[in-house]
């Protein structure tokens, strides 16, 4: 770092450069806007970051002396670059400035207009501008600025995101890895976070022209004039206040404790307008979610709260993010709003009920059994009873509703249901994840359950002498009692629990599946567990299966495997078919050598087995989706 001459440089800058201030947009003035920023790249940030700039004015702009960078003040050792001499952007034109043309092209399949680091001589390279800053122009994932300067070093446009707030506050909420932040609509410039939204699918070179520019519709913080929650939610798929700070009052209708695959527990609260304070618009939801992060809430269902926080859309779910959230309890034991009934005929349009207290007013049939103790699926009232089949993405699922316990950490009070059972008393806030609306039940002990008779077991096909049978068998978290990972995400059954599971698996393999010739296994921790299973099934099957297994890179340790009848099958070569992906997966797999910036693609790579069956060659691939 060049420290000693630093003060001389600053003095020169003060003498030569005017203090950076935003240029006023007069008639005919330059109208260049930063319209999309891609900073948290899957893989190597230094190779594939990019910024999109658009000329939303009516005249062509000579870019020769226009600068772009993340250095908000002169001499701060961040980056500031000039466009190449003679560069021009026409009215309506969109340009992309990427870290490297090669990295950008690998992700998006075409060249950027300019690159920062030289990687392809065919793509023009940005020029340094040391009079302002001689640092590197690299965007920080946790928060940074991007700004455009004109020929007089006045700011044409600027944006800050994440932890940075140099130009406006609150800042644009950070995007997830692989997402971008985009100005919507592209010509909306209110100098606030309200101009920006996170985009799951970045679109370099394409402007988002649809949408409404919010030029002053801000939330009121005066307790006597608070917005109703319906106004915060809006009547569309996303809130009109995305990235803005809002204040509202409501009553807590539910709390959800959710543990992710890494064992980290997060909390979400649901708040709804106090009865009588709603906006009266059936197109807007009167409820909203508060993401609390890892902080266990100190308030309870029935508390009236005054909430201030920043609105975000998390994969289509409107909520307030946790970083700036302020929640004050004003009263307790406040009556809850009446839950809204959901029927099959209104299930296709649930957006206006997102976050609200809802109920299934009738006894309903279970269509999907309890999984991991914390959730099941039911047929909505008014649906045709029976089993629901979904063979392709286009098949309708509006007749189904997933029911979640208020905690997936402790599920002892949640009923263990099977297909065909009936249940009543289902009431709770309506959440949204994995592109499905789901109900979060708050009092599972009050559910009324009627168990249906067990259906007869299906009879497997019995192959003829010249035929063979193939089955796939997901043994669902078949783990031993040893703690290998020191992670709460790894199941650790007690010895008696493991013994019961093994008896069930052995019965299913030998009786329900009738000892198929080939069995593809998913979700087993190790080979010794399968060795025990095939020994337990050996007497009923009349043979002991050959186990073909390789350890995978899965973080929890679950693998795929193949069981084969040794009387008919001879195993040849076998391998895990791992490969690399040009984005960050967080997977460590020493069996594959990926190039810099790439990561292994599969946590559970498919197992490919070459074998002969009754003398005929086959290749079998066991996969776990």
Coordinates of C-alpha atoms in Angstrom, one line a residue:
X1 CA 0.0 0.0 0.0
X2 CA 1.4 3.5 -1.0
X3 CA 1.1 5.3 2.3
X4 CA 3.7 8.0 2.5
X5 CA 2.7 10.2 -0.5
X6 CA -1.0 9.8 0.4
X7 CA -1.4 13.3 1.9
X8 CA 0.2 15.0 -1.1
X9 CA -2.2 13.1 -3.4
X10 CA -5.2 14.2 -1.4
X11 CA -4.0 17.9 -1.5
X12 CA -3.7 17.7 -5.2
X13 CA -7.1 16.2 -5.5
X14 CA -8.6 19.0 -3.4
X15 CA -6.9 21.5 -5.7
X16 CA -7.8 19.9 -9.0
X17 CA -11.1 18.3 -8.5
X18 CA -14.4 19.7 -7.2
X19 CA -16.0 17.9 -4.4
X20 CA -18.2 15.1 -5.8
X21 CA -21.8 16.2 -5.8
X22 CA -24.8 14.9 -7.7
X23 CA -25.3 16.7 -11.1
X24 CA -28.7 18.2 -11.5
X25 CA -30.7 16.8 -14.4
X26 CA -31.5 19.9 -16.5
X27 CA -33.1 19.8 -19.9
X28 CA -30.7 18.0 -22.3
X29 CA -28.4 16.9 -19.4
X30 CA -26.8 13.5 -19.5
X31 CA -29.1 10.7 -18.2
X32 CA -26.9 7.7 -17.6
X33 CA -28.1 5.3 -14.9
X34 CA -26.7 2.2 -13.3
X35 CA -29.4 -0.3 -14.0
X36 CA -28.2 -3.7 -12.7
X37 CA -25.3 -4.8 -10.5
X38 CA -24.0 -8.4 -10.2
X39 CA -21.6 -8.6 -7.3
X40 CA -22.1 -11.9 -5.4
X41 CA -21.0 -14.3 -8.1
X42 CA -21.3 -18.1 -7.9
X43 CA -17.6 -18.9 -8.1
X44 CA -14.8 -16.3 -8.5
X45 CA -16.0 -12.8 -8.0
X46 CA -12.8 -11.3 -9.4
X47 CA -13.6 -12.9 -12.8
X48 CA -17.4 -12.4 -13.3
X49 CA -18.8 -9.4 -11.6
X50 CA -20.4 -6.8 -13.8
X51 CA -22.4 -3.6 -13.9
X52 CA -25.0 -2.6 -16.4
X53 CA -25.4 1.1 -17.5
X54 CA -28.2 2.5 -19.7
X55 CA -28.6 5.8 -21.5
X56 CA -32.2 6.7 -20.6
X57 CA -31.9 10.2 -22.1
X58 CA -32.5 11.4 -25.6
X59 CA -29.0 12.3 -26.7
X60 CA -25.9 10.2 -27.4
X61 CA -23.2 10.5 -24.7
X62 CA -19.4 10.5 -25.2
X63 CA -18.1 8.2 -22.5
X64 CA -14.4 9.1 -23.0
X65 CA -14.3 11.0 -19.8
X66 CA -17.1 9.2 -17.9
X67 CA -15.9 7.2 -14.9
X68 CA -17.4 4.2 -13.0
X69 CA -16.2 2.7 -9.8
X70 CA -16.8 1.9 -6.1
X71 CA -14.7 4.7 -4.7
X72 CA -17.2 7.1 -3.2
X73 CA -14.6 9.7 -2.2
X74 CA -11.3 10.7 -3.7
X75 CA -8.2 8.8 -2.4
X76 CA -10.1 6.1 -0.5
X77 CA -8.1 3.3 -2.2
X78 CA -11.1 1.7 -3.9
X79 CA -11.5 1.7 -7.7
X80 CA -12.4 4.3 -10.3
X81 CA -12.1 3.7 -14.0
X82 CA -12.6 5.7 -17.2
X83 CA -14.2 4.4 -20.3
X84 CA -12.0 3.9 -23.4
X85 CA -11.3 7.0 -25.5
X86 CA -14.0 7.5 -28.1
X87 CA -16.6 5.3 -26.4
X88 CA -20.2 6.4 -27.0
X89 CA -23.5 5.2 -25.7
X90 CA -26.6 6.0 -27.8
X91 CA -30.0 6.9 -26.5
X92 CA -31.7 3.7 -25.2
X93 CA -28.5 1.7 -25.4
X94 CA -27.5 -0.6 -22.6
X95 CA -23.8 -1.6 -21.9
X96 CA -22.2 -4.1 -19.6
X97 CA -18.9 -3.5 -17.8
X98 CA -17.5 -6.9 -16.6
X99 CA -14.5 -7.8 -14.5
X100 CA -13.3 -10.1 -17.3
X101 CA -14.8 -10.9 -20.7
X102 CA -13.9 -14.6 -20.3
X103 CA -15.6 -14.9 -16.9
X104 CA -18.7 -13.1 -18.1
X105 CA -18.9 -15.2 -21.2
X106 CA -18.6 -18.4 -19.3
X107 CA -21.7 -17.5 -17.3
X108 CA -23.9 -15.7 -19.9
X109 CA -22.7 -17.0 -23.3
X110 CA -21.9 -13.6 -24.9
X111 CA -19.3 -10.8 -24.5
X112 CA -19.7 -7.7 -22.3
X113 CA -19.2 -4.3 -23.9
X114 CA -16.1 -3.5 -21.7
X115 CA -13.9 -5.4 -19.3
X116 CA -11.9 -4.2 -16.3
X117 CA -9.1 -6.8 -16.4
X118 CA -7.6 -7.8 -19.7
X119 CA -8.7 -11.3 -20.6
X120 CA -9.8 -11.0 -24.3
X121 CA -8.2 -8.4 -26.6
X122 CA -11.3 -8.2 -28.7
X123 CA -13.2 -6.6 -25.8
X124 CA -12.3 -2.9 -25.0
X125 CA -10.6 -2.5 -21.6
X126 CA -11.5 0.3 -19.1
X127 CA -8.8 2.8 -18.3
X128 CA -7.5 3.6 -14.8
X129 CA -8.3 7.0 -13.2
X130 CA -5.7 7.5 -10.5
X131 CA -6.5 11.2 -10.0
X132 CA -9.6 9.9 -8.1
X133 CA -8.4 6.5 -6.8
X134 CA -5.8 3.9 -7.8
X135 CA -7.4 1.0 -6.0
X136 CA -9.0 -2.1 -7.5
X137 CA -12.6 -1.9 -8.6
X138 CA -14.0 -5.0 -6.9
X139 CA -17.5 -5.1 -5.4
X140 CA -17.8 -6.4 -1.8
X141 CA -20.4 -9.1 -1.2
X142 CA -21.5 -7.7 2.2
X143 CA -22.0 -4.1 1.0
X144 CA -20.5 -1.5 -1.4
X145 CA -21.2 1.4 -3.6
X146 CA -21.2 1.8 -7.4
X147 CA -21.2 5.3 -8.9
X148 CA -20.9 7.1 -12.3
X149 CA -19.0 10.3 -12.6
X150 CA -19.2 12.8 -15.5
X151 CA -16.3 14.8 -17.1
X152 CA -16.3 17.2 -14.1
X153 CA -16.3 14.4 -11.6
X154 CA -19.9 15.1 -10.5
X155 CA -22.0 12.1 -9.7
X156 CA -24.3 11.1 -12.5
X157 CA -25.8 8.1 -10.6
X158 CA -25.0 6.0 -7.5
X159 CA -26.3 3.0 -5.7
X160 CA -25.3 1.4 -2.4
X161 CA -26.3 -2.0 -1.1
X162 CA -25.9 -4.2 1.9
X163 CA -23.9 -2.6 4.7
X164 CA -23.0 0.5 2.7
X165 CA -25.1 3.6 3.0
X166 CA -23.0 6.4 1.5
X167 CA -25.7 7.8 -0.8
X168 CA -29.0 6.8 0.7
X169 CA -30.4 5.0 3.6
X170 CA -31.8 2.4 4.0
X171 CA -29.5 0.7 1.6
X172 CA -30.6 -1.8 -1.1
X173 CA -30.9 -5.1 0.6
X174 CA -28.2 -7.5 -0.4
X175 CA -28.8 -10.2 -3.0
X176 CA -28.2 -13.9 -2.6
X177 CA -25.3 -15.6 -4.3
X178 CA -26.1 -15.7 -8.0
X179 CA -28.7 -13.0 -7.9
X180 CA -28.3 -9.4 -9.1
X181 CA -29.9 -6.1 -7.9
X182 CA -31.8 -4.3 -10.7
X183 CA -33.4 -0.9 -11.1
X184 CA -37.1 -1.4 -11.8
X185 CA -38.3 0.3 -13.9
X186 CA -35.0 1.1 -15.5
X187 CA -35.6 4.8 -15.8
X188 CA -36.8 5.3 -12.2
X189 CA -34.3 7.4 -10.3
X190 CA -35.6 8.5 -6.9
X191 CA -32.1 8.1 -5.2
X192 CA -33.5 5.5 -2.8
X193 CA -33.5 1.8 -2.3
X194 CA -37.1 1.8 -3.6
X195 CA -35.7 1.9 -7.1
X196 CA -34.1 -1.5 -6.8
X197 CA -35.1 -5.2 -6.5
X198 CA -33.2 -8.5 -6.2
X199 CA -33.4 -10.6 -9.4
X200 CA -33.1 -14.4 -9.1
X201 CA -32.2 -14.5 -12.8
X202 CA -29.7 -11.7 -13.8
X203 CA -30.4 -10.1 -17.2
X204 CA -27.3 -8.3 -18.4
X205 CA -28.0 -6.1 -21.4
X206 CA -31.8 -6.2 -20.9
X207 CA -33.7 -3.4 -19.2
X208 CA -36.7 -4.0 -16.9
X209 CA -39.2 -1.4 -18.2
X210 CA -42.3 -2.7 -16.5
X211 CA -43.3 -1.5 -13.1
X212 CA -44.3 1.7 -11.3
X213 CA -41.8 4.3 -10.2
X214 CA -42.5 5.2 -6.6
X215 CA -41.6 8.9 -6.3
X216 CA -42.7 9.6 -2.8
X217 CA -45.0 6.9 -1.6
X218 CA -43.2 6.4 1.7
X219 CA -44.4 4.8 4.9
X220 CA -45.5 7.1 7.7
X221 CA -43.8 6.7 11.1
X222 CA -46.3 8.9 13.0
X223 CA -48.2 6.5 15.3
X224 CA -51.4 8.4 14.6
X225 CA -51.2 7.8 10.8
X226 CA -49.6 4.4 10.4
X227 CA -50.0 2.4 7.2
X228 CA -52.3 -0.6 7.4
X229 CA -50.4 -3.8 6.6
X230 CA -52.5 -4.2 3.5
X231 CA -50.9 -1.0 2.1
X232 CA -47.5 -2.5 2.8
X233 CA -48.3 -5.7 1.0
X234 CA -50.0 -4.1 -2.0
X235 CA -52.3 -5.7 -4.4
X236 CA -49.7 -7.4 -6.5
X237 CA -47.3 -10.3 -6.2
X238 CA -44.7 -8.1 -4.5
X239 CA -44.9 -5.1 -2.1
X240 CA -44.8 -1.6 -3.4
X241 CA -42.4 -0.8 -0.5
X242 CA -39.6 -3.3 -1.4
X243 CA -36.3 -2.0 0.1
X244 CA -38.1 0.8 2.0
X245 CA -38.5 1.2 5.7
X246 CA -42.1 1.0 6.9
X247 CA -43.9 1.3 10.3
X248 CA -47.1 -0.4 11.2
X249 CA -49.1 -1.8 14.1
X250 CA -50.4 -5.4 14.3
X251 CA -51.1 -8.4 16.5
X252 CA -48.9 -11.4 16.5
X253 CA -50.8 -14.4 15.0
X254 CA -48.0 -17.0 14.9
X255 CA -44.3 -17.9 15.3
X256 CA -42.4 -20.4 13.2
X257 CA -39.2 -22.1 14.3
X258 CA -37.3 -23.4 11.3
X259 CA -34.1 -25.4 11.2
X260 CA -32.2 -25.6 7.9
X261 CA -30.1 -28.4 6.5
X262 CA -27.0 -27.1 8.3
X263 CA -28.8 -27.3 11.7
X264 CA -29.2 -23.5 12.0
X265 CA -32.5 -22.4 13.6
X266 CA -34.3 -19.3 12.3
X267 CA -37.4 -17.6 13.6
X268 CA -40.3 -15.9 11.7
X269 CA -43.2 -14.1 13.3
X270 CA -46.5 -13.4 11.6
X271 CA -48.3 -10.1 12.3
X272 CA -51.8 -9.0 11.1
X273 CA -53.7 -5.8 11.4
X274 CA -55.5 -5.3 14.7
X275 CA -59.2 -6.1 14.0
X276 CA -60.8 -2.9 12.8
X277 CA -57.6 -1.3 11.4
X278 CA -57.6 -3.2 8.1
X279 CA -57.6 -1.3 4.8
X280 CA -60.8 -3.1 3.7
X281 CA -59.3 -4.1 0.3
X282 CA -59.8 -7.8 -0.5
X283 CA -56.9 -7.7 -3.0
X284 CA -54.4 -6.9 -0.3
X285 CA -53.2 -9.1 2.5
X286 CA -53.7 -7.9 6.1
X287 CA -50.8 -10.0 7.4
X288 CA -47.1 -10.0 6.9
X289 CA -44.1 -12.0 8.1
X290 CA -41.2 -10.7 10.2
X291 CA -37.9 -12.5 9.7
X292 CA -36.2 -12.5 13.0
X293 CA -33.0 -14.4 12.0
X294 CA -31.5 -16.5 14.8
X295 CA -33.1 -14.4 17.6
X296 CA -35.8 -16.3 19.5
X297 CA -38.7 -13.9 19.9
X298 CA -39.4 -12.4 23.3
X299 CA -43.0 -11.7 22.4
X300 CA -46.0 -14.1 22.1
X301 CA -49.0 -14.8 20.0
X302 CA -51.6 -12.3 21.0
X303 CA -49.2 -9.5 21.6
X304 CA -49.9 -6.1 19.9
X305 CA -46.7 -4.8 18.4
X306 CA -45.4 -1.6 16.8
X307 CA -43.0 -2.7 14.0
X308 CA -40.5 -0.7 12.0
X309 CA -38.3 -2.4 9.4
X310 CA -37.2 -2.8 5.8
X311 CA -39.4 -4.7 3.3
X312 CA -37.9 -7.4 1.2
X313 CA -39.1 -10.2 -1.1
X314 CA -37.5 -13.5 -0.3
X315 CA -38.2 -15.8 -3.2
X316 CA -41.6 -14.3 -3.7
X317 CA -42.5 -14.0 0.0
X318 CA -43.0 -10.5 1.4
X319 CA -41.4 -10.0 4.8
X320 CA -39.4 -7.6 6.9
X321 CA -35.7 -8.4 7.1
X322 CA -34.0 -8.8 10.5
X323 CA -31.1 -6.4 10.3
X324 CA -33.1 -3.2 10.8
X325 CA -36.1 -4.6 12.6
X326 CA -37.5 -2.8 15.6
X327 CA -40.4 -4.5 17.5
X328 CA -42.1 -2.9 20.5
X329 CA -44.8 -4.7 22.5
X330 CA -47.7 -2.4 23.3
X331 CA -50.3 -4.8 24.8
X332 CA -50.8 -8.5 25.4
X333 CA -53.8 -10.9 25.1
X334 CA -55.2 -9.0 22.2
X335 CA -58.0 -10.9 20.3
X336 CA -56.8 -12.4 17.1
X337 CA -58.4 -11.7 13.8
X338 CA -61.0 -14.2 12.5
X339 CA -59.2 -16.7 10.3
X340 CA -60.1 -16.7 6.6
X341 CA -61.5 -20.0 5.3
X342 CA -59.8 -21.7 2.4
X343 CA -61.6 -24.0 0.0
X344 CA -60.5 -25.8 -3.1
X345 CA -62.3 -23.2 -5.2
X346 CA -60.2 -20.3 -3.9
X347 CA -56.9 -22.0 -3.4
X348 CA -55.5 -21.0 -6.8
X349 CA -55.4 -17.3 -5.7
X350 CA -53.8 -17.2 -2.2
X351 CA -51.5 -14.2 -2.7
X352 CA -54.1 -11.8 -1.0
X353 CA -53.9 -14.0 2.0
X354 CA -50.1 -14.3 2.3
X355 CA -49.1 -13.9 6.0
X356 CA -52.7 -13.9 7.2
X357 CA -54.5 -16.2 9.7
X358 CA -56.4 -18.9 7.6
X359 CA -58.3 -22.0 8.4
X360 CA -59.6 -25.1 6.7
X361 CA -63.2 -25.1 8.0
X362 CA -64.0 -28.7 7.5
X363 CA -62.6 -32.1 8.3
X364 CA -60.0 -32.9 5.6
X365 CA -58.2 -36.0 4.3
X366 CA -54.5 -36.5 4.5
X367 CA -52.9 -36.8 1.1
X368 CA -49.3 -36.8 2.1
X369 CA -48.1 -38.5 5.3
X370 CA -46.2 -36.8 8.1
X371 CA -42.5 -36.3 7.1
X372 CA -39.7 -36.0 9.7
X373 CA -42.4 -35.5 12.3
X374 CA -43.1 -31.9 11.3
X375 CA -45.5 -31.6 8.3
X376 CA -48.1 -33.3 6.2
X377 CA -50.3 -32.5 3.2
X378 CA -54.1 -32.5 3.1
X379 CA -56.8 -32.2 0.4
X380 CA -58.6 -28.9 0.7
X381 CA -62.3 -28.8 1.5
X382 CA -64.3 -29.3 -1.7
X383 CA -61.7 -31.5 -3.3
X384 CA -62.4 -35.0 -4.7
X385 CA -61.2 -37.5 -2.2
X386 CA -58.5 -40.0 -3.2
X387 CA -54.9 -40.1 -4.0
X388 CA -53.4 -37.2 -5.9
X389 CA -50.9 -38.0 -8.6
X390 CA -48.5 -35.4 -10.0
X391 CA -46.5 -36.8 -12.9
X392 CA -45.4 -33.6 -14.5
X393 CA -44.9 -29.9 -13.5
X394 CA -48.1 -28.9 -15.3
X395 CA -50.3 -31.1 -13.3
X396 CA -52.5 -29.0 -11.0
X397 CA -51.9 -29.1 -7.2
X398 CA -54.4 -26.4 -6.1
X399 CA -56.3 -29.0 -4.2
X400 CA -53.4 -29.6 -1.8
X401 CA -52.2 -27.7 1.2
X402 CA -49.1 -28.5 3.2
X403 CA -49.5 -28.2 7.0
X404 CA -46.4 -27.3 9.0
X405 CA -45.8 -27.5 12.8
X406 CA -44.9 -24.3 14.4
X407 CA -41.5 -25.8 15.0
X408 CA -39.5 -28.3 13.0
X409 CA -37.0 -28.6 15.9
X410 CA -39.5 -30.1 18.4
X411 CA -42.4 -32.0 16.9
X412 CA -43.6 -34.2 19.7
X413 CA -47.1 -32.7 19.8
X414 CA -47.5 -32.9 16.0
X415 CA -49.7 -35.9 14.8
X416 CA -48.1 -38.7 12.9
X417 CA -50.5 -39.2 10.0
X418 CA -50.8 -41.4 7.0
X419 CA -52.6 -41.1 3.7
X420 CA -56.3 -41.5 4.2
X421 CA -56.5 -40.2 7.8
X422 CA -58.7 -37.3 8.4
X423 CA -58.0 -34.2 10.5
X424 CA -59.9 -31.1 11.6
X425 CA -59.1 -27.9 13.5
X426 CA -56.4 -26.7 11.0
X427 CA -55.8 -23.0 11.6
X428 CA -52.6 -20.9 11.3
X429 CA -50.7 -18.2 9.4
X430 CA -50.2 -18.7 5.7
X431 CA -46.5 -18.8 4.7
X432 CA -44.9 -19.3 1.3
X433 CA -41.7 -21.2 0.4
X434 CA -40.5 -23.4 -2.4
X435 CA -43.3 -21.8 -4.6
X436 CA -46.0 -23.2 -2.3
X437 CA -48.4 -21.7 0.2
X438 CA -48.4 -23.5 3.5
X439 CA -50.2 -23.2 6.8
X440 CA -48.2 -23.0 10.0
X441 CA -50.3 -24.6 12.8
X442 CA -49.8 -22.9 16.2
X443 CA -51.6 -25.3 18.5
X444 CA -51.1 -28.9 17.1
X445 CA -52.4 -30.4 20.3
X446 CA -55.9 -29.2 19.5
X447 CA -56.1 -31.0 16.1
X448 CA -58.7 -33.8 16.0
X449 CA -57.5 -36.9 14.1
X450 CA -59.4 -39.9 12.9
X451 CA -57.2 -42.7 11.7
X452 CA -58.1 -44.6 8.5
X453 CA -57.6 -48.4 8.2
X454 CA -54.2 -49.3 6.8
X455 CA -54.6 -50.1 3.1
X456 CA -53.5 -53.5 1.8
X457 CA -49.8 -53.6 0.9
X458 CA -49.2 -53.4 -2.9
X459 CA -48.1 -56.7 -4.4
X460 CA -44.9 -56.4 -6.4
X461 CA -44.6 -58.0 -9.9
X462 CA -43.1 -61.5 -9.8
X463 CA -40.6 -61.9 -12.7
X464 CA -40.6 -65.0 -14.9
X465 CA -37.5 -67.1 -15.2
X466 CA -36.2 -65.0 -18.1
X467 CA -37.1 -61.7 -16.5
X468 CA -35.5 -59.6 -13.7
X469 CA -36.9 -56.9 -11.4
X470 CA -35.5 -53.5 -10.6
X471 CA -36.6 -51.2 -7.7
X472 CA -35.5 -47.9 -6.1
X473 CA -35.6 -47.7 -2.4
X474 CA -35.1 -44.5 -0.5
X475 CA -34.2 -45.7 3.0
X476 CA -34.6 -42.1 4.4
X477 CA -31.8 -41.0 6.7
X478 CA -30.5 -44.5 7.4
X479 CA -27.8 -43.5 9.9
X480 CA -25.9 -45.3 12.6
X481 CA -25.6 -44.1 16.2
X482 CA -22.1 -42.6 15.8
X483 CA -21.7 -38.8 15.6
X484 CA -19.4 -38.5 12.6
X485 CA -19.9 -34.8 11.7
X486 CA -20.5 -33.0 15.0
X487 CA -23.4 -31.4 13.3
X488 CA -27.0 -31.2 14.5
X489 CA -28.1 -31.9 10.9
X490 CA -26.8 -35.4 11.2
X491 CA -29.4 -37.8 12.6
X492 CA -28.2 -39.8 15.6
X493 CA -30.7 -42.5 16.4
X494 CA -30.7 -44.3 19.7
X495 CA -29.7 -48.0 19.4
X496 CA -33.3 -49.1 20.0
X497 CA -34.5 -46.6 17.3
X498 CA -32.0 -47.9 14.8
X499 CA -33.0 -51.5 15.5
X500 CA -36.6 -50.8 14.8
X501 CA -35.8 -49.0 11.6
X502 CA -33.6 -51.9 10.4
X503 CA -36.4 -54.4 11.0
X504 CA -38.8 -52.3 9.0
X505 CA -36.3 -51.8 6.1
X506 CA -35.5 -55.6 6.0
X507 CA -39.3 -56.3 5.9
X508 CA -39.8 -53.8 3.1
X509 CA -36.9 -55.2 1.1
X510 CA -37.9 -58.8 1.4
X511 CA -41.7 -58.8 1.7
X512 CA -43.0 -55.5 0.2
X513 CA -40.5 -55.4 -2.7
X514 CA -40.1 -59.2 -2.9
X515 CA -36.3 -59.2 -3.1
X516 CA -35.8 -57.5 -6.5
X517 CA -32.8 -58.4 -8.7
X518 CA -31.4 -54.9 -8.5
X519 CA -32.2 -52.3 -5.9
X520 CA -31.0 -48.7 -6.1
X521 CA -30.6 -47.3 -2.6
X522 CA -30.8 -43.6 -1.6
X523 CA -30.0 -41.9 1.8
X524 CA -27.7 -44.4 3.5
X525 CA -24.8 -43.2 5.6
X526 CA -22.3 -46.0 5.1
X527 CA -21.7 -49.6 3.8
X528 CA -21.8 -51.3 7.2
X529 CA -25.5 -50.3 7.6
X530 CA -26.3 -51.9 4.2
X531 CA -24.3 -55.0 5.2
X532 CA -26.5 -55.4 8.2
X533 CA -29.6 -54.8 6.2
X534 CA -28.9 -57.5 3.6
X535 CA -28.0 -60.0 6.3
X536 CA -31.3 -59.4 8.0
X537 CA -33.1 -59.9 4.7
X538 CA -31.0 -62.9 3.6
X539 CA -33.2 -65.7 5.0
X540 CA -36.4 -64.3 3.5
X541 CA -34.8 -63.6 0.1
X542 CA -32.8 -66.8 -0.1
X543 CA -29.5 -65.0 -0.9
X544 CA -27.4 -62.2 0.5
X545 CA -27.3 -59.1 -1.7
X546 CA -24.0 -57.8 -3.0
X547 CA -23.5 -54.2 -1.8
X548 CA -21.9 -51.7 -4.2
X549 CA -21.2 -48.4 -2.4
X550 CA -18.8 -45.5 -2.5
X551 CA -18.6 -42.6 0.0
X552 CA -19.8 -39.3 -1.3
X553 CA -19.1 -35.7 -0.5
X554 CA -22.5 -35.1 1.1
X555 CA -22.2 -32.8 4.1
X556 CA -24.5 -35.0 6.2
X557 CA -22.9 -38.2 4.9
X558 CA -25.8 -39.7 3.0
X559 CA -25.0 -41.8 -0.1
X560 CA -26.4 -43.9 -2.9
X561 CA -25.7 -47.6 -3.4
X562 CA -26.7 -50.6 -5.4
X563 CA -27.9 -54.0 -4.1
X564 CA -27.7 -56.9 -6.5
X565 CA -28.6 -60.6 -6.5
X566 CA -25.2 -62.4 -6.6
X567 CA -26.8 -65.5 -8.2
X568 CA -27.6 -63.5 -11.3
X569 CA -25.4 -60.4 -11.3
X570 CA -21.7 -59.9 -11.6
X571 CA -20.4 -56.5 -10.7
X572 CA -17.7 -54.9 -12.9
X573 CA -16.4 -51.3 -12.7
X574 CA -18.2 -48.7 -10.7
X575 CA -17.6 -45.0 -10.0
X576 CA -19.3 -41.9 -8.7
X577 CA -19.9 -39.5 -11.7
X578 CA -18.9 -36.2 -10.2
X579 CA -18.4 -33.2 -12.4
X580 CA -17.7 -29.4 -11.9
X581 CA -20.0 -26.4 -12.2
X582 CA -19.1 -22.8 -13.1
X583 CA -20.6 -21.5 -9.9
X584 CA -20.2 -21.8 -6.1
X585 CA -21.9 -24.9 -4.6
X586 CA -20.0 -25.0 -1.2
X587 CA -19.2 -28.7 -1.9
X588 CA -15.8 -30.1 -1.1
X589 CA -15.0 -33.3 -3.0
X590 CA -11.3 -34.3 -3.2
X591 CA -12.2 -36.9 -5.9
X592 CA -12.5 -34.3 -8.6
X593 CA -10.1 -31.5 -9.7
X594 CA -12.1 -28.4 -10.7
X595 CA -10.6 -25.4 -12.4
X596 CA -10.3 -22.2 -10.4
X597 CA -13.7 -20.6 -9.9
X598 CA -15.6 -23.9 -10.4
X599 CA -17.0 -26.2 -7.6
X600 CA -18.1 -29.8 -7.6
X601 CA -21.7 -30.0 -8.8
X602 CA -23.1 -32.9 -6.8
X603 CA -23.1 -33.5 -3.0
X604 CA -24.4 -37.0 -3.8
X605 CA -22.9 -37.9 -7.2
X606 CA -24.7 -40.5 -9.2
X607 CA -23.3 -44.0 -8.8
X608 CA -22.5 -45.7 -12.2
X609 CA -22.2 -49.5 -12.1
X610 CA -21.2 -51.7 -15.0
X611 CA -22.5 -55.3 -14.5
X612 CA -23.6 -58.4 -16.3
X613 CA -27.0 -59.9 -15.5
X614 CA -27.6 -63.5 -16.7
X615 CA -24.5 -63.0 -18.9
X616 CA -25.9 -59.8 -20.5
X617 CA -24.0 -56.4 -20.1
X618 CA -25.8 -53.5 -18.4
X619 CA -25.0 -50.1 -17.0
X620 CA -27.0 -49.0 -14.0
X621 CA -27.0 -45.4 -12.7
X622 CA -28.3 -44.8 -9.2
X623 CA -29.3 -41.2 -8.6
X624 CA -30.8 -39.3 -5.7
X625 CA -32.7 -36.2 -6.8

